[in-house]
């Protein structure tokens, strides 16, 4: 299993190209199931999750052709996926595949909408809490699907097609909103989604669906209206920049100090996180080329942050911010409201010398003068990268074990950081 070795204490200088958003690429790939025509996606990141979803879609009979420049070649801009779901050969998504990536459960919506049936395994437990799918099921049920649960599988049937309906989410859910939008696109009549998730990835998927002939308005706001159509066609769409990757590198620069331009990204995708970094004393500037992040040797100020659905501070940057606050001058407080049990990085950060107290969903972090390198264990995607961030400022060597979690969501992390002067390398095996 690969490991990442970091020798801390090197400032970061240079440019980092931000990849396409994982959390947009995955639902966009799933949306290909809605049409028999070709869907072409540009700026798709090279990630383990993208490869895995390709295999999962392959199981349904979807062909994916990959092209594009390789990393290291001039003007590398991610890969292009040409996806054809002309013939769906199987409407079952088996446990072996769904249990490896939770988002693959979302195939239930396009499959039932286009094929009239879907049989999808429940995703099962996950390292960051129970993460249920009840609201996804509620959404397709509201659209007229008949739902049965048998032997760990959700079976959705709508032999005469789905019907538009009003869907009111009792809590904001990204997965629920994607599911409802995709299913409603092919439903008969109008669907109104209330309390929809407002994440930029929802708007990105809706904009691709509209290019495919869907009639969706309001995506990106909490009320989305969808006029169902009987058929969708092919389209070409470029995936939006990854706001979590953007925020992660901004925090890395804040931690290591230095001056880095984050290219191919936009500040409005992560305004709340950039505001928090400014509050902590980090220089953030928007330029026509991207976002410039800088910090000189001066100290970091502590912050109080509560995670929230977009446009609030993202839960997917919580672990990274906590790593940063371990070095602030004073006491910070971070409250996690989206996922229970999303504090697995805490004990690993403590191994590096951090002072963190957990009380329910709130972590209190007393900034320390120095962190010291140690072997640590990556537990989930965002937790893993928080350990790399801490390691950038720790004295001596930190070995991050089990980095396959990182490869699910960060493209060539060690290359991007080492190009800016970090002493970081992957040890294969
Ligand atoms: C997506 C993101 C993930 C991010 C999260 C919150 C992708 C591939 N993943 O995950 O990176 O951390 O949004 O921004 O886009 N819930 C229910 N019932 C349901 C569905 C969700 O109770 O049927 C709860 C969840 O347990 C959680 C909250 O709703 O507490 C938010 O979950 P949701 O927004 O759906 O997250 P994901 O779409 O799984």
XYZ file of C-alpha atoms and ligand atoms in Angstrom:
468
model
C 0.000 0.000 0.000
C 1.390 3.440 -0.943
C 2.580 5.862 1.713
C 3.436 9.559 1.573
C 6.545 10.906 3.260
C 6.735 14.595 4.121
C 9.605 16.569 5.599
C 8.032 19.682 7.044
C 9.164 23.280 7.199
C 9.425 24.233 3.520
C 7.417 27.257 2.319
C 5.383 26.886 -0.884
C 5.950 29.107 -3.927
C 4.610 28.829 -7.459
C 1.409 27.785 -9.195
C -1.000 24.930 -8.646
C -3.515 23.981 -11.345
C -6.831 23.019 -9.796
C -8.524 19.968 -11.302
C -12.165 19.441 -12.199
C -14.456 18.781 -9.245
C -14.791 15.159 -8.185
C -18.227 15.888 -6.724
C -19.447 17.229 -10.055
C -17.689 14.657 -12.255
C -19.283 11.685 -10.474
C -22.950 12.790 -10.835
C -22.233 14.003 -14.391
C -20.961 10.532 -15.304
C -24.085 9.056 -13.709
C -26.270 11.460 -15.720
C -24.997 9.744 -18.886
C -27.447 6.928 -18.054
C -30.321 9.309 -18.889
C -29.637 9.315 -22.645
C -28.844 6.869 -25.425
C -26.668 9.532 -27.064
C -23.033 10.356 -26.323
C -22.223 12.592 -23.354
C -18.761 14.157 -23.570
C -17.252 15.468 -20.336
C -14.110 17.624 -20.331
C -11.891 18.535 -17.372
C -12.589 15.249 -15.570
C -10.021 14.656 -12.816
C -7.875 11.509 -12.839
C -9.011 9.948 -9.603
C -9.575 6.472 -8.236
C -13.277 7.304 -7.704
C -13.672 8.228 -11.384
C -12.081 4.916 -12.442
C -14.279 2.992 -10.042
C -17.450 4.694 -11.274
C -16.397 3.896 -14.824
C -16.354 0.212 -13.835
C -19.699 0.511 -12.081
C -21.272 2.122 -15.159
C -19.613 -0.540 -17.327
C -21.615 -3.110 -15.405
C -24.811 -1.431 -16.678
C -23.484 -1.591 -20.256
C -22.096 1.936 -20.476
C -19.031 2.495 -22.705
C -16.506 5.098 -21.566
C -13.751 6.294 -23.864
C -10.984 8.336 -22.284
C -8.752 10.818 -24.064
C -6.784 13.930 -23.243
C -3.277 14.937 -22.382
C -1.386 13.078 -19.704
C -0.150 14.828 -16.551
C 3.168 16.537 -17.280
C 2.317 17.284 -20.932
C 1.893 20.910 -21.998
C -1.506 22.470 -21.283
C -2.693 19.473 -19.368
C -6.358 20.081 -18.571
C -7.747 16.880 -17.155
C -9.195 14.085 -19.204
C -12.109 13.922 -21.593
C -14.637 11.134 -21.131
C -16.933 10.183 -24.007
C -19.701 8.198 -22.401
C -22.314 6.178 -24.228
C -25.210 4.485 -22.478
C -26.875 3.585 -25.791
C -27.836 0.148 -24.510
C -28.364 -0.480 -20.811
C -27.849 -4.208 -20.342
C -28.402 -4.471 -16.594
C -30.412 -2.303 -14.180
C -28.878 -3.894 -11.083
C -26.042 -2.215 -9.156
C -24.561 -4.986 -6.997
C -23.350 -4.730 -3.413
C -19.701 -5.464 -4.337
C -19.576 -2.234 -6.362
C -21.950 0.113 -4.484
C -20.299 -0.659 -1.152
C -16.986 0.633 -2.532
C -18.340 4.045 -3.479
C -21.428 5.480 -1.905
C -22.221 7.891 -4.737
C -22.809 4.938 -7.065
C -26.167 4.468 -5.292
C -27.261 7.554 -7.235
C -27.609 5.455 -10.439
C -31.028 4.522 -9.056
C -32.510 7.810 -10.331
C -31.527 7.720 -14.027
C -32.108 3.960 -14.244
C -35.678 4.097 -12.938
C -36.414 7.261 -14.931
C -35.219 5.851 -18.266
C -35.666 2.089 -17.897
C -38.656 1.972 -15.515
C -36.761 -0.114 -12.995
C -33.604 -0.187 -10.916
C -32.240 -2.603 -8.345
C -29.488 -0.971 -6.335
C -27.717 -2.280 -3.274
C -27.887 -0.195 -0.107
C -24.463 1.405 0.273
C -23.839 0.103 3.784
C -21.781 1.732 6.527
C -19.133 4.303 5.969
C -16.213 5.659 7.936
C -17.888 9.010 8.557
C -21.195 8.051 10.071
C -24.272 6.171 8.967
C -24.994 8.267 5.829
C -28.493 6.973 5.088
C -30.301 7.040 1.718
C -33.862 7.517 3.019
C -34.235 10.958 1.419
C -33.095 9.689 -1.986
C -35.709 6.971 -1.781
C -38.334 9.478 -0.615
C -37.580 11.660 -3.669
C -38.083 8.931 -6.268
C -41.097 7.611 -4.395
C -42.661 11.095 -4.564
C -42.088 10.950 -8.329
C -44.254 7.827 -8.481
C -41.752 4.969 -8.235
C -42.834 1.954 -6.264
C -40.148 1.033 -3.769
C -39.398 -2.369 -2.258
C -36.485 -3.285 -0.072
C -35.341 -6.897 -0.404
C -32.166 -8.565 0.805
C -30.262 -5.303 1.130
C -31.388 -4.008 -2.271
C -33.645 -1.064 -3.025
C -35.892 -1.957 -5.941
C -37.546 0.990 -7.673
C -40.220 0.371 -10.307
C -42.089 2.798 -12.519
C -43.223 0.768 -15.525
C -45.333 3.653 -16.844
C -42.702 6.301 -16.131
C -42.280 8.846 -13.355
C -44.636 11.783 -12.727
C -43.711 15.308 -11.674
C -44.403 16.113 -8.016
C -43.517 18.440 -5.187
C -40.502 17.220 -3.207
C -39.790 18.957 0.099
C -36.513 17.884 1.701
C -36.652 17.986 5.516
C -32.888 18.555 5.518
C -30.473 19.828 2.908
C -28.971 16.912 1.014
C -26.647 16.978 -1.975
C -27.271 13.337 -2.858
C -31.036 13.746 -2.472
C -31.070 16.836 -4.672
C -28.989 15.200 -7.449
C -31.301 12.190 -7.365
C -34.464 14.284 -7.522
C -33.174 16.498 -10.359
C -32.045 13.551 -12.499
C -35.222 11.551 -11.987
C -37.525 14.550 -12.530
C -35.801 15.462 -15.803
C -37.482 12.478 -17.492
C -40.721 12.556 -15.459
C -44.084 13.483 -16.954
C -45.002 17.004 -15.808
C -43.521 19.565 -13.450
C -41.464 18.883 -10.331
C -40.723 21.458 -7.664
C -37.912 20.716 -5.202
C -38.019 22.741 -1.990
C -35.051 23.085 0.397
C -32.740 21.865 -2.362
C -28.983 21.774 -1.824
C -27.344 24.892 -3.319
C -23.862 23.449 -3.879
C -22.182 24.616 -7.117
C -21.992 20.965 -8.227
C -25.819 20.831 -8.286
C -25.888 23.837 -10.620
C -23.131 22.301 -12.769
C -25.008 19.036 -13.248
C -28.250 20.929 -13.981
C -26.475 23.037 -16.575
C -25.201 19.882 -18.298
C -28.681 18.330 -18.148
C -30.115 21.490 -19.739
C -27.586 21.124 -22.583
C -28.949 17.580 -22.936
C -32.448 19.006 -23.400
C -33.723 19.044 -19.820
C -35.771 22.018 -18.593
C -34.410 22.851 -15.152
C -34.511 26.281 -13.549
C -33.374 27.519 -10.160
C -30.487 25.048 -9.683
C -28.061 26.659 -7.244
C -30.980 28.094 -5.237
C -33.083 26.271 -2.663
C -36.079 25.960 -5.055
C -35.559 24.027 -8.265
C -38.285 23.651 -10.882
C -38.073 20.916 -13.505
C -40.377 20.529 -16.498
C -40.014 16.883 -17.428
C -39.177 15.930 -21.028
C -39.667 12.548 -22.698
C -36.104 12.122 -23.951
C -32.666 13.637 -23.397
C -29.927 13.928 -25.991
C -26.141 14.021 -26.001
C -24.079 17.077 -25.057
C -20.576 18.276 -24.288
C -19.794 19.792 -20.896
C -16.720 20.880 -18.959
C -16.617 20.009 -15.228
C -16.378 23.011 -12.839
C -13.192 23.517 -10.787
C -12.879 21.554 -7.561
C -13.647 23.988 -4.728
C -12.523 21.494 -2.085
C -9.175 20.964 -3.796
C -8.892 24.759 -4.120
C -9.572 25.268 -0.404
C -7.226 22.436 0.527
C -4.259 24.003 -1.299
C -5.148 27.445 0.062
C -4.969 25.948 3.560
C -1.727 24.141 2.681
C -0.112 27.446 1.692
C -1.462 29.083 4.854
C 0.093 26.270 6.880
C 3.482 26.078 5.175
C 3.644 29.858 4.472
C 4.695 31.136 1.032
C 2.924 32.549 -2.003
C 1.018 30.416 -4.521
C -1.351 31.117 -7.400
C -4.206 28.613 -7.592
C -5.078 28.448 -11.287
C -8.241 27.324 -13.139
C -10.500 28.040 -10.149
C -12.858 30.771 -8.958
C -13.269 32.448 -5.547
C -17.075 32.446 -5.589
C -16.988 28.642 -5.352
C -15.602 28.844 -1.826
C -16.213 32.348 -0.511
C -16.952 31.283 3.059
C -13.707 29.296 3.324
C -11.667 32.167 1.855
C -13.303 34.537 4.375
C -12.233 32.260 7.224
C -8.659 32.174 5.919
C -8.597 35.979 5.686
C -9.851 36.142 9.261
C -6.954 33.861 10.232
C -4.523 36.373 8.709
C -3.905 34.783 5.304
C -3.644 37.033 2.228
C -6.194 36.052 -0.430
C -6.404 37.893 -3.739
C -8.577 37.184 -6.753
C -6.747 37.730 -10.035
C -7.774 37.029 -13.647
C -5.638 33.919 -13.475
C -7.139 32.491 -10.298
C -6.683 32.934 -6.553
C -3.425 34.075 -4.996
C -2.814 32.786 -1.472
C 0.065 34.100 0.617
C 1.305 34.135 4.166
C 4.612 35.440 5.433
C 6.153 34.047 8.611
C 3.601 35.925 10.791
C 1.344 34.019 13.176
C -2.110 32.689 12.387
C -5.152 33.965 14.263
C -7.595 31.442 15.746
C -11.132 31.155 14.290
C -14.565 29.820 15.257
C -16.235 27.911 12.459
C -19.365 25.789 12.074
C -19.770 23.622 8.982
C -22.965 24.139 6.995
C -24.449 23.369 3.578
C -23.343 25.711 0.761
C -22.792 28.682 0.925
C -21.605 27.915 4.470
C -18.207 26.532 5.430
C -17.919 23.077 3.766
C -17.644 19.961 5.882
C -15.155 18.709 3.275
C -12.677 21.402 4.438
C -13.245 20.893 8.158
C -10.322 18.519 8.745
C -7.928 20.706 6.750
C -8.930 23.831 8.696
C -8.452 21.973 11.948
C -4.926 21.018 10.900
C -4.225 24.690 10.201
C -5.626 25.840 13.539
C -3.277 23.516 15.431
C -0.658 26.222 14.739
C -2.801 29.325 15.454
C -1.945 31.698 18.293
C -4.845 30.952 20.599
C -7.939 28.768 20.874
C -10.107 27.846 17.881
C -13.438 26.095 17.837
C -14.760 23.980 14.978
C -18.262 22.530 15.043
C -19.274 19.797 12.582
C -22.983 19.807 11.765
C -23.192 17.730 8.569
C -21.698 14.336 9.424
C -21.490 12.609 12.781
C -18.160 10.967 13.513
C -16.191 13.157 11.115
C -13.382 13.736 13.598
C -11.183 10.740 12.897
C -8.281 13.011 12.009
C -8.235 14.379 15.576
C -6.321 11.534 17.159
C -3.820 11.463 14.303
C -3.251 15.244 14.565
C -2.680 14.756 18.294
C 0.057 12.240 17.393
C 1.828 15.128 15.643
C 1.651 17.218 18.817
C -1.666 19.053 18.354
C -3.799 19.977 21.374
C -7.404 19.157 20.526
C -10.354 18.417 22.822
C -13.535 16.877 21.489
C -16.903 17.564 23.034
C -19.775 16.115 20.996
C -19.748 17.811 17.608
C -17.286 20.536 18.640
C -13.502 20.433 18.621
C -11.515 22.942 20.660
C -8.027 23.454 19.331
C -5.287 25.120 21.386
C -2.659 26.326 18.974
C 0.855 25.004 19.648
C 4.289 26.438 18.821
C 5.405 23.390 16.896
C 4.209 20.074 15.511
C 6.563 17.116 15.316
C 6.633 14.548 12.513
C 5.385 11.017 13.286
C 3.854 8.041 11.489
C 0.102 8.618 11.036
C -2.786 6.743 9.462
C -5.148 8.143 6.863
C -8.760 7.253 7.700
C -10.940 8.944 5.096
C -10.456 11.199 2.147
C -10.515 14.624 3.788
C -8.895 13.406 7.006
C -5.944 12.087 4.997
C -5.198 15.388 3.379
C -5.414 17.180 6.733
C -2.511 15.004 7.879
C -0.450 16.014 4.856
C -1.215 19.666 5.657
C -0.119 19.237 9.266
C 3.005 17.437 8.069
C 3.963 20.423 5.895
C 4.496 22.439 9.067
C 5.756 19.647 11.348
C 9.416 19.357 12.249
C 11.080 16.318 10.734
C 9.510 13.428 8.900
C 5.852 12.440 8.823
C 4.838 9.209 7.133
C 1.176 9.145 6.093
C 0.070 5.537 5.736
C -2.900 4.175 3.759
C -2.983 6.978 1.234
C -5.405 5.196 -1.093
C -8.042 7.409 0.505
C -6.190 10.443 -0.865
C -6.135 9.039 -4.382
C -9.918 8.858 -4.340
C -10.166 12.628 -4.291
C -6.857 14.371 -4.962
C -5.144 14.219 -8.315
C -1.324 13.982 -8.083
C -1.268 15.726 -4.703
C 2.414 15.051 -4.084
C 3.387 16.322 -7.571
C 1.409 19.526 -7.139
C 2.923 20.244 -3.716
C 6.499 19.254 -4.562
C 6.422 21.503 -7.657
C 5.909 24.378 -5.186
C 8.854 23.387 -3.010
C 7.368 20.937 -0.509
C 9.577 18.015 0.464
C 7.016 15.293 -0.215
C 7.189 11.948 -1.991
C 5.097 8.873 -2.554
C 6.578 5.588 -1.496
C 5.020 2.822 -3.549
C 4.297 -0.608 -2.266
C -21.901 15.075 -0.750
C -20.451 15.070 -1.142
C -19.556 15.021 0.090
C -19.934 16.152 1.054
C -21.436 16.173 1.329
C -21.872 17.371 2.140
C -20.430 13.965 -3.296
C -20.010 12.779 -4.109
N -20.184 13.913 -1.988
O -22.143 13.855 -0.053
O -18.197 15.158 -0.330
O -19.250 15.984 2.267
O -22.163 16.191 0.089
O -21.503 18.541 1.521
O -20.932 14.926 -3.827
N -28.772 12.366 4.684
C -29.860 11.698 5.211
N -30.611 10.945 4.356
C -30.330 10.821 3.037
C -29.216 11.520 2.509
C -28.449 12.283 3.375
O -30.149 11.786 6.399
O -31.058 10.110 2.326
C -27.928 13.181 5.605
C -26.486 12.693 5.664
O -26.326 11.636 6.580
C -25.770 13.954 6.096
C -26.575 15.068 5.404
O -27.837 14.494 5.086
O -25.874 14.121 7.480
C -25.947 15.598 4.151
O -25.695 14.532 3.254
P -25.594 14.776 1.697
O -25.639 16.250 1.432
O -26.592 13.949 0.987
O -24.115 14.261 1.370
P -23.640 13.374 0.157
O -24.411 13.757 -1.075
O -23.585 11.963 0.544
